[in-house]
Coordinates of C-alpha atoms and ligand atoms in Angstrom, one line a residue:
M1463 CA 50.4 44.4 41.4
S1464 CA 48.6 45.2 44.6
R1465 CA 44.8 45.7 44.7
L1466 CA 45.0 47.8 47.9
D1467 CA 42.7 50.8 48.3
A1468 CA 44.6 54.1 48.7
A1469 CA 43.0 54.6 52.2
L1470 CA 44.5 51.4 53.4
Q1471 CA 48.0 51.8 51.9
P1472 CA 49.4 53.7 54.9
H1473 CA 48.1 51.0 57.3
Y1474 CA 49.9 48.3 55.3
E1475 CA 53.1 50.4 55.3
I1476 CA 52.8 50.6 59.1
V1477 CA 52.6 46.8 59.3
L1478 CA 55.7 46.5 57.1
A1479 CA 57.7 48.9 59.2
R1480 CA 56.6 47.5 62.5
N1481 CA 57.2 43.8 61.5
P1482 CA 60.4 43.7 59.4
G1483 CA 61.3 40.5 57.8
E1484 CA 58.0 38.7 58.5
A1485 CA 57.0 37.9 54.9
E1486 CA 54.2 35.5 55.7
F1487 CA 52.6 37.9 58.1
H1488 CA 52.8 40.7 55.5
Q1489 CA 51.2 38.4 52.9
A1490 CA 48.3 37.5 55.2
V1491 CA 47.6 41.1 56.1
L1492 CA 47.8 42.3 52.5
E1493 CA 45.3 39.6 51.5
V1494 CA 42.8 40.8 54.0
L1495 CA 43.3 44.5 53.4
E1496 CA 43.0 44.1 49.7
S1497 CA 39.4 43.0 50.3
L1498 CA 38.4 45.9 52.6
G1499 CA 38.4 48.8 50.1
P1500 CA 34.6 48.8 49.6
V1501 CA 34.1 48.3 53.4
V1502 CA 36.1 51.4 54.5
R1503 CA 34.5 53.5 51.7
K1504 CA 31.1 52.7 53.2
H1505 CA 32.3 52.8 56.9
P1506 CA 35.1 55.3 57.3
E1507 CA 34.8 54.9 61.1
Y1508 CA 36.9 51.8 60.9
V1509 CA 39.8 53.8 59.7
E1510 CA 39.1 56.9 61.8
E1511 CA 38.9 54.8 65.0
A1512 CA 42.1 53.0 64.1
V1513 CA 40.3 49.6 64.0
I1514 CA 42.5 48.4 61.1
E1515 CA 45.7 49.5 62.8
R1516 CA 44.7 47.9 66.1
L1517 CA 43.6 44.7 64.3
C1518 CA 47.1 44.3 62.8
E1519 CA 48.9 44.6 66.1
P1520 CA 48.7 41.6 68.4
E1521 CA 47.3 42.3 71.9
R1522 CA 50.2 40.3 73.4
Q1523 CA 53.3 38.4 72.0
L1524 CA 55.2 35.9 74.1
I1525 CA 58.6 34.5 73.2
F1526 CA 60.3 32.1 75.6
R1527 CA 63.1 29.5 75.9
V1528 CA 62.3 25.8 76.1
P1529 CA 65.2 23.7 77.6
W1530 CA 64.8 20.0 77.6
T1531 CA 67.0 16.8 77.8
D1532 CA 67.2 14.3 74.9
D1533 CA 67.5 10.5 75.3
Q1534 CA 71.3 10.7 75.3
G1535 CA 71.2 13.1 78.3
R1536 CA 72.2 16.1 76.3
V1537 CA 70.5 19.5 77.0
Q1538 CA 68.6 20.9 74.0
M1539 CA 67.1 24.3 73.6
N1540 CA 64.3 25.6 71.5
R1541 CA 62.4 28.8 71.2
A1542 CA 58.6 29.0 71.6
F1543 CA 56.0 31.6 70.8
R1544 CA 52.4 32.4 71.7
V1545 CA 50.8 35.4 69.9
E1546 CA 47.5 36.4 71.6
F1547 CA 46.2 38.4 68.7
N1548 CA 42.7 39.5 69.3
S1549 CA 40.1 38.7 72.0
A1550 CA 37.2 40.9 70.9
L1551 CA 34.9 37.9 70.3
G1552 CA 36.2 35.5 73.0
P1553 CA 39.3 33.9 74.5
Y1554 CA 42.3 33.6 72.2
K1555 CA 41.9 30.4 70.3
G1556 CA 44.3 28.7 67.9
G1557 CA 46.8 25.9 67.6
L1558 CA 50.4 25.2 68.4
R1559 CA 52.8 24.3 65.6
F1560 CA 56.1 22.3 66.1
H1561 CA 58.2 22.6 63.0
P1562 CA 61.8 23.8 62.4
S1563 CA 60.5 26.7 60.2
V1564 CA 58.5 28.3 63.0
Y1565 CA 59.5 31.9 63.8
L1566 CA 57.6 35.0 64.9
G1567 CA 56.4 35.9 61.3
I1568 CA 54.8 32.5 60.8
V1569 CA 53.1 32.5 64.2
K1570 CA 51.8 36.1 63.5
F1571 CA 50.4 35.1 60.1
L1572 CA 48.6 32.1 61.6
G1573 CA 47.3 34.2 64.5
F1574 CA 46.1 36.9 62.2
E1575 CA 44.2 34.4 60.0
Q1576 CA 42.8 32.8 63.0
I1577 CA 41.0 36.0 64.1
F1578 CA 38.9 36.0 60.9
K1579 CA 38.5 32.3 60.7
N1580 CA 37.1 32.1 64.2
A1581 CA 34.7 34.9 63.5
L1582 CA 33.4 33.1 60.4
T1583 CA 32.4 30.1 62.5
G1584 CA 29.9 32.4 64.3
M1585 CA 31.3 31.1 67.7
P1586 CA 32.6 33.2 70.6
I1587 CA 36.3 32.7 70.1
G1588 CA 39.1 35.2 69.6
G1589 CA 42.3 34.6 67.6
G1590 CA 45.7 33.4 68.7
K1591 CA 48.5 31.0 67.6
G1592 CA 51.7 29.5 69.0
G1593 CA 54.4 27.1 68.3
S1594 CA 58.1 26.3 68.5
D1595 CA 61.0 25.6 66.1
F1596 CA 61.3 22.2 67.7
D1597 CA 61.5 19.4 65.1
P1598 CA 59.5 16.3 66.3
K1599 CA 60.7 14.2 63.4
G1600 CA 62.8 11.2 64.6
R1601 CA 62.2 12.1 68.3
S1602 CA 61.1 9.4 70.8
D1603 CA 57.9 9.6 72.7
A1604 CA 59.9 10.3 75.9
E1605 CA 61.7 13.2 74.2
I1606 CA 58.4 14.6 72.9
M1607 CA 56.9 14.3 76.4
R1608 CA 59.8 16.2 78.0
F1609 CA 59.7 18.9 75.4
C1610 CA 55.9 19.4 75.8
Q1611 CA 56.3 19.4 79.6
S1612 CA 59.0 22.1 79.5
L1613 CA 57.0 24.2 77.1
M1614 CA 53.9 24.0 79.3
T1615 CA 55.9 24.9 82.4
E1616 CA 56.2 28.4 81.0
L1617 CA 53.1 28.6 78.8
Y1618 CA 50.6 27.6 81.5
R1619 CA 50.6 31.0 83.2
H1620 CA 49.2 32.6 80.1
L1621 CA 46.4 30.0 79.5
G1622 CA 43.0 29.4 80.8
E1623 CA 39.6 28.4 79.5
Y1624 CA 38.5 32.1 79.6
T1625 CA 41.9 33.4 78.5
D1626 CA 43.7 31.4 75.9
V1627 CA 42.9 27.9 74.6
P1628 CA 45.5 26.3 72.4
A1629 CA 45.0 23.2 70.2
G1630 CA 47.1 21.2 67.6
D1631 CA 48.6 22.2 64.2
I1632 CA 51.5 20.9 62.2
G1633 CA 53.5 18.5 64.4
V1634 CA 51.1 18.7 67.3
G1635 CA 48.4 16.0 67.4
G1636 CA 46.7 14.0 70.1
R1637 CA 49.9 12.7 71.7
E1638 CA 51.3 16.2 72.2
I1639 CA 48.0 17.6 73.5
G1640 CA 47.9 14.8 76.0
Y1641 CA 51.4 15.6 77.4
L1642 CA 50.6 19.3 77.4
F1643 CA 47.3 18.9 79.2
G1644 CA 48.9 16.5 81.7
Q1645 CA 51.6 19.1 82.6
Y1646 CA 49.0 21.9 82.8
K1647 CA 46.9 19.8 85.2
R1648 CA 49.8 19.0 87.3
I1649 CA 51.2 22.5 87.6
T1650 CA 47.9 24.2 88.3
N1651 CA 46.3 21.4 90.3
R1652 CA 43.1 22.0 88.3
Y1653 CA 41.2 19.7 85.9
E1654 CA 40.4 22.5 83.6
S1655 CA 39.3 20.5 80.5
G1656 CA 38.4 23.6 78.4
V1657 CA 42.0 25.0 78.5
L1658 CA 43.2 22.8 75.5
T1659 CA 41.3 21.2 72.6
G1660 CA 42.1 18.2 70.5
K1661 CA 42.2 16.1 73.7
G1662 CA 41.8 12.3 73.6
L1663 CA 38.3 10.9 74.0
S1664 CA 39.2 9.4 77.4
Y1665 CA 40.0 12.7 79.0
G1666 CA 37.6 15.3 77.7
G1667 CA 38.1 15.3 73.9
S1668 CA 35.3 15.6 71.4
Q1669 CA 34.2 13.1 68.8
V1670 CA 35.0 14.4 65.3
R1671 CA 37.8 16.9 66.4
T1672 CA 40.5 14.7 64.8
E1673 CA 38.5 14.6 61.5
A1674 CA 37.0 18.1 61.7
T1675 CA 39.4 20.2 59.6
G1676 CA 39.5 17.8 56.7
Y1677 CA 35.8 17.0 56.9
G1678 CA 34.9 20.7 57.1
T1679 CA 37.1 21.5 54.1
V1680 CA 35.2 18.9 52.1
F1681 CA 31.8 20.1 53.4
F1682 CA 32.7 23.7 52.2
T1683 CA 33.8 22.3 48.8
E1684 CA 30.5 20.5 48.5
Q1685 CA 28.7 23.8 49.2
M1686 CA 30.7 25.7 46.6
L1687 CA 30.0 23.0 44.0
A1688 CA 26.3 22.8 44.9
A1689 CA 26.0 26.6 44.4
T1690 CA 27.0 26.1 40.8
G1691 CA 24.7 23.0 40.4
S1692 CA 27.6 20.6 40.7
S1693 CA 28.8 18.0 43.2
L1694 CA 31.8 16.0 44.4
S1695 CA 30.4 12.7 43.2
G1696 CA 32.7 11.0 40.6
R1697 CA 35.2 13.9 40.7
R1698 CA 38.9 13.3 40.6
V1699 CA 40.5 14.8 43.7
V1700 CA 44.1 15.4 44.7
V1701 CA 45.1 16.2 48.2
S1702 CA 48.5 17.6 49.3
G1703 CA 50.1 16.6 52.6
S1704 CA 49.3 13.4 54.4
G1705 CA 48.9 14.7 58.0
N1706 CA 45.8 15.3 60.0
V1707 CA 44.0 17.6 57.6
A1708 CA 44.9 15.7 54.4
I1709 CA 43.9 12.2 55.7
Y1710 CA 40.4 13.2 56.8
A1711 CA 39.8 15.5 53.7
A1712 CA 40.6 12.4 51.6
Q1713 CA 38.4 10.2 53.7
K1714 CA 35.3 12.4 53.5
A1715 CA 35.8 13.2 49.8
A1716 CA 35.9 9.5 49.1
A1717 CA 32.9 8.9 51.3
L1718 CA 31.0 11.5 49.2
G1719 CA 31.8 9.6 46.0
A1720 CA 34.9 11.4 44.8
H1721 CA 37.9 9.5 43.4
V1722 CA 40.9 10.6 45.5
V1723 CA 44.1 9.6 43.6
A1724 CA 47.1 11.4 45.2
C1725 CA 48.6 12.8 48.4
S1726 CA 52.1 13.9 49.4
D1727 CA 54.6 14.8 52.1
S1728 CA 57.7 17.0 52.1
S1729 CA 59.7 14.2 50.3
G1730 CA 57.4 13.6 47.3
Y1731 CA 53.9 12.3 46.4
V1732 CA 52.0 9.1 45.8
V1733 CA 49.6 8.5 43.0
D1734 CA 47.2 5.6 43.4
E1735 CA 44.9 5.3 40.4
D1736 CA 42.7 2.8 42.2
G1737 CA 41.8 5.5 44.7
L1738 CA 43.8 6.0 47.9
D1739 CA 43.3 3.3 50.5
I1740 CA 42.6 5.6 53.5
G1741 CA 42.9 2.8 56.1
L1742 CA 46.5 2.1 54.8
L1743 CA 47.3 5.8 54.8
Q1744 CA 46.2 6.1 58.4
Q1745 CA 48.3 3.0 59.4
V1746 CA 51.4 4.4 57.7
K1747 CA 51.1 8.0 58.9
E1748 CA 49.2 7.8 62.3
V1749 CA 50.3 4.4 63.6
D1750 CA 53.8 3.8 62.1
R1751 CA 54.6 7.5 61.8
A1752 CA 56.4 6.6 58.6
R1753 CA 57.0 8.5 55.3
I1754 CA 54.4 8.5 52.5
S1755 CA 56.8 6.4 50.4
A1756 CA 55.9 3.5 52.7
Y1757 CA 52.3 3.6 51.4
A1758 CA 53.5 3.0 47.9
E1759 CA 55.6 0.1 49.0
Q1760 CA 52.5 -1.7 50.3
R1761 CA 50.2 -1.0 47.3
P1762 CA 51.6 -2.6 44.1
K1763 CA 49.8 -0.3 41.7
A1764 CA 50.6 3.0 43.6
E1765 CA 53.6 5.0 42.5
F1766 CA 55.8 7.2 44.7
V1767 CA 57.4 10.2 42.9
A1768 CA 60.4 11.5 45.0
G1769 CA 60.7 15.3 45.1
G1770 CA 57.9 15.9 42.6
S1771 CA 54.9 18.3 42.8
V1772 CA 51.6 16.6 43.6
W1773 CA 49.9 19.4 41.5
D1774 CA 51.2 17.7 38.4
V1775 CA 48.6 15.0 38.9
R1776 CA 45.5 15.8 36.9
C1777 CA 42.4 16.6 39.0
E1778 CA 39.0 18.4 39.0
V1779 CA 39.2 19.3 42.7
A1780 CA 42.4 20.3 44.4
L1781 CA 42.7 20.3 48.2
P1782 CA 46.0 21.8 49.4
C1783 CA 46.3 20.5 53.0
A1784 CA 50.1 20.7 53.8
T1785 CA 51.6 24.1 54.5
Q1786 CA 51.8 27.8 53.5
N1787 CA 52.8 28.8 50.0
E1788 CA 53.0 25.2 48.8
L1789 CA 51.0 25.9 45.6
D1790 CA 52.6 28.6 43.5
G1791 CA 51.8 30.2 40.2
D1792 CA 53.4 27.4 38.1
A1793 CA 51.4 24.8 39.9
A1794 CA 48.2 26.8 39.5
R1795 CA 48.8 27.1 35.8
T1796 CA 49.2 23.3 35.5
L1797 CA 46.1 22.7 37.5
V1798 CA 44.1 25.1 35.3
E1799 CA 45.5 23.6 32.1
N1800 CA 44.4 20.2 33.5
G1801 CA 40.8 21.4 34.0
V1802 CA 40.6 22.0 37.7
L1803 CA 37.1 23.2 38.7
A1804 CA 37.5 23.9 42.5
V1805 CA 40.3 24.5 44.9
A1806 CA 39.7 24.6 48.7
E1807 CA 42.5 25.4 51.1
G1808 CA 42.6 22.8 53.9
A1809 CA 45.9 24.3 55.0
N1810 CA 46.5 27.9 56.0
M1811 CA 47.5 30.1 53.1
P1812 CA 48.8 27.2 50.9
C1813 CA 48.3 29.1 47.7
T1814 CA 50.6 32.0 46.8
P1815 CA 49.0 35.3 45.9
E1816 CA 49.8 34.6 42.2
A1817 CA 48.2 31.2 42.4
T1818 CA 45.0 32.6 44.0
R1819 CA 44.8 35.3 41.4
L1820 CA 45.2 32.8 38.6
F1821 CA 42.4 30.6 39.9
Q1822 CA 40.1 33.6 40.3
E1823 CA 40.9 34.9 36.8
S1824 CA 40.3 31.4 35.4
K1825 CA 36.9 31.2 37.1
V1826 CA 38.0 28.3 39.2
L1827 CA 35.9 28.1 42.4
F1828 CA 38.4 29.1 45.2
A1829 CA 37.9 28.7 48.9
P1830 CA 40.5 30.5 51.2
G1831 CA 41.7 28.6 54.2
K1832 CA 40.1 30.9 56.7
A1833 CA 36.7 29.7 55.4
A1834 CA 37.5 26.2 54.1
N1835 CA 39.4 24.9 57.1
A1836 CA 37.3 26.6 59.8
G1837 CA 35.8 23.3 60.7
G1838 CA 38.7 22.4 62.9
V1839 CA 38.5 25.4 65.3
A1840 CA 34.7 25.2 65.2
T1841 CA 34.8 21.7 66.5
S1842 CA 37.3 22.8 69.1
A1843 CA 34.7 25.3 70.2
L1844 CA 32.2 22.4 70.4
E1845 CA 34.7 20.5 72.5
M1846 CA 34.8 23.6 74.9
Q1847 CA 31.0 23.6 75.0
Q1848 CA 31.0 19.9 76.0
N1849 CA 33.7 20.5 78.6
A1850 CA 31.8 23.4 80.1
S1851 CA 28.6 21.4 80.4
R1852 CA 30.3 18.2 81.5
D1853 CA 28.7 16.5 78.5
S1854 CA 29.9 14.4 75.6
W1855 CA 28.1 14.1 72.3
S1856 CA 27.8 11.3 69.8
F1857 CA 29.9 11.2 66.6
E1858 CA 26.8 11.6 64.5
H1859 CA 25.5 14.6 66.4
T1860 CA 28.9 16.4 66.4
E1861 CA 29.4 15.8 62.7
E1862 CA 26.0 17.2 62.0
R1863 CA 26.8 20.3 64.0
L1864 CA 30.1 20.6 62.0
R1865 CA 28.2 20.3 58.8
E1866 CA 25.7 23.0 59.8
I1867 CA 28.6 25.3 60.8
M1868 CA 30.3 24.8 57.5
V1869 CA 27.1 25.5 55.6
G1870 CA 26.8 28.7 57.7
V1871 CA 30.4 29.7 56.9
H1872 CA 29.7 29.3 53.2
E1873 CA 26.5 31.3 53.5
R1874 CA 28.3 34.2 55.3
C1875 CA 31.0 34.3 52.7
A1876 CA 28.6 34.2 49.8
A1877 CA 26.3 36.8 51.2
A1878 CA 29.1 39.3 52.0
A1879 CA 30.6 38.8 48.5
D1880 CA 27.2 39.5 47.0
E1881 CA 26.6 42.6 49.2
Y1882 CA 30.0 44.2 48.4
G1883 CA 29.8 43.6 44.7
T1884 CA 32.1 40.6 44.2
P1885 CA 29.7 37.6 43.8
G1886 CA 31.4 34.2 43.9
N1887 CA 34.6 35.7 45.3
Y1888 CA 35.0 33.7 48.5
V1889 CA 38.2 35.5 49.4
A1890 CA 36.5 38.9 49.6
G1891 CA 33.4 37.4 51.2
A1892 CA 35.4 35.6 53.9
N1893 CA 37.5 38.7 54.7
I1894 CA 34.6 41.2 54.7
S1895 CA 32.1 39.1 56.7
S1896 CA 34.6 38.3 59.4
F1897 CA 36.2 41.7 59.5
L1898 CA 32.8 43.4 60.0
Q1899 CA 32.0 41.1 63.0
V1900 CA 35.4 41.6 64.7
A1901 CA 35.5 45.4 63.9
D1902 CA 32.1 46.0 65.3
A1903 CA 32.9 44.2 68.5
M1904 CA 36.2 46.2 68.8
L1905 CA 34.3 49.5 68.4
A1906 CA 31.7 48.4 71.0
L1907 CA 34.4 47.5 73.5
G1908 CA 36.1 50.9 73.3
V1909 CA 39.7 51.8 73.1
V1910 CA 41.3 48.7 74.7
Ligands
NDP629 P1 50.4 17.6 60.2 O1 51.6 17.8 60.9 O2 49.4 16.5 60.7 O3 50.7 17.3 58.6 C1 51.3 18.2 57.9 C2 51.5 17.6 56.5 O4 52.0 18.6 55.6 C3 52.5 16.5 56.4 O5 52.2 15.6 55.4 C4 53.8 17.2 56.1 O6 54.8 16.4 55.5 C5 53.4 18.3 55.2 N1 54.3 19.5 55.3 C6 54.5 20.2 56.4 N2 55.4 21.2 56.2 C7 55.8 21.0 54.9 C8 56.6 21.7 54.0 N3 57.4 22.7 54.5 N4 56.7 21.3 52.8 C9 56.0 20.2 52.3 N5 55.1 19.5 53.1 C10 55.0 19.9 54.3 O7 49.6 19.0 60.2 P2 48.1 19.3 59.9 O8 47.5 18.4 58.9 O9 47.4 19.5 61.2 O10 48.2 20.8 59.3 C11 48.3 21.0 57.9 C12 47.8 22.4 57.5 O11 46.5 22.6 57.9 C13 48.7 23.5 58.2 O12 48.7 24.6 57.3 C14 47.8 23.9 59.4 O13 48.0 25.2 59.8 C15 46.4 23.8 58.8 N6 45.3 23.6 59.7 C16 45.3 22.6 60.6 C17 44.3 22.4 61.5 C18 44.1 21.2 62.4 O14 43.1 21.1 63.0 N7 45.1 20.4 62.5 C19 43.2 23.4 61.5 C20 43.2 24.4 60.5 C21 44.3 24.5 59.6 P3 56.1 16.0 56.3 O15 55.7 15.0 57.3 O16 57.1 15.5 55.3 O17 56.7 17.3 57.0

């Protein structure tokens, strides 16, 4: 049953009609609109001036063909997208995803989330997202490079440090950003460092960017627990996924004294009751680019469960860090029965609406992705700052900035939830706080 205010129902129906078949986008819009009832009752101008309607329509949507040649000399073809969603607060900012499931609905959901996440960081960045249905699994470095070069040969004309600044996401890490930046530099004949973030440290990258999303998720979790007089120390933690976000969430949780016992990939999960060996996890995933089962093969006491749900593993803190809608109502029920205290979304929208509702009804602390994983894009903005000032900061300084930013994100969410009568509801707090900031900027900028 929807919790949508009657004044917002027609706006949601317009989104459904304008964007048929884009289920993930509909889900992301509904989640935000469900929080905004008290806001539009207090500020009817947001409806009267069509701010909600404008917010739900991307400023620009690009779809283009990416032809490339594989190692056998065959021509391959993929489709790529860039959705430039909202630039009221700054240049479009958001990652690129390479995964066979990518289509316009996924890119729009991610771009829409990005608007609010970026506002929550308090930094001057708008929202956008992109990607391709290209599957990098099993592709050689040379194939990845040719694909990235072909994609950038079209995308470059839409980018710029004051226009649109992509970064990584699923399937796009340091290697891909390097190839994309190299091609941008070649085509434009400009060393415009601030046009992409997630760059390598040798050519304009920032310390902590690789770790930032996972670390930030754990910093946010720490704040949520601290607000109830609790902490991560000694807590049993389960992480889903074993990519960029998952690895560094596990690393920081362990560093703060938690016992991280499980992680996963799309083929199954690993339980290691001795606590995950993060160094081995990095070797398997980042260096060997192997499957998570290879981790268990090298740790005699660890067990690999093929095809199972990582949420069957008992934990007090759950950090879903893989992909959208990976944690459903059944998984949420299992987690609640097993005594989970806190759930923080390292991934974007990993919990289904039913799962989120269950956590909230069961008084589990619940942090939505747009708040909990904002540390990644925040550190991207710090990378842009360093690029603009031709500076590079130490790891310690950058991590401290990230921590301060996550404390600020938590404070903004908590304050908005209190002000609008839903104390402790971080979903409402995140949506309301960020909406107000973006909506006020849109009103100030006129009808554009
Ligand atoms: P990676 O590509 O590094 O890792 C993704 C992980 O999730 C892999 O373990 C992958 O397993 C698993 N996964 C992906 N798709 C599926 C699926 N359909 N079913 C089950 N498992 C899946 O991506 P990131 O760690 O960068 O991103 C993870 C999440 O975090 C995404 O939701 C992303 O949008 C979000 N995020 C990322 C940020 C960043 O800075 N990287 C910033 C903010 C949010 P397998 O290898 O088997 O596919």
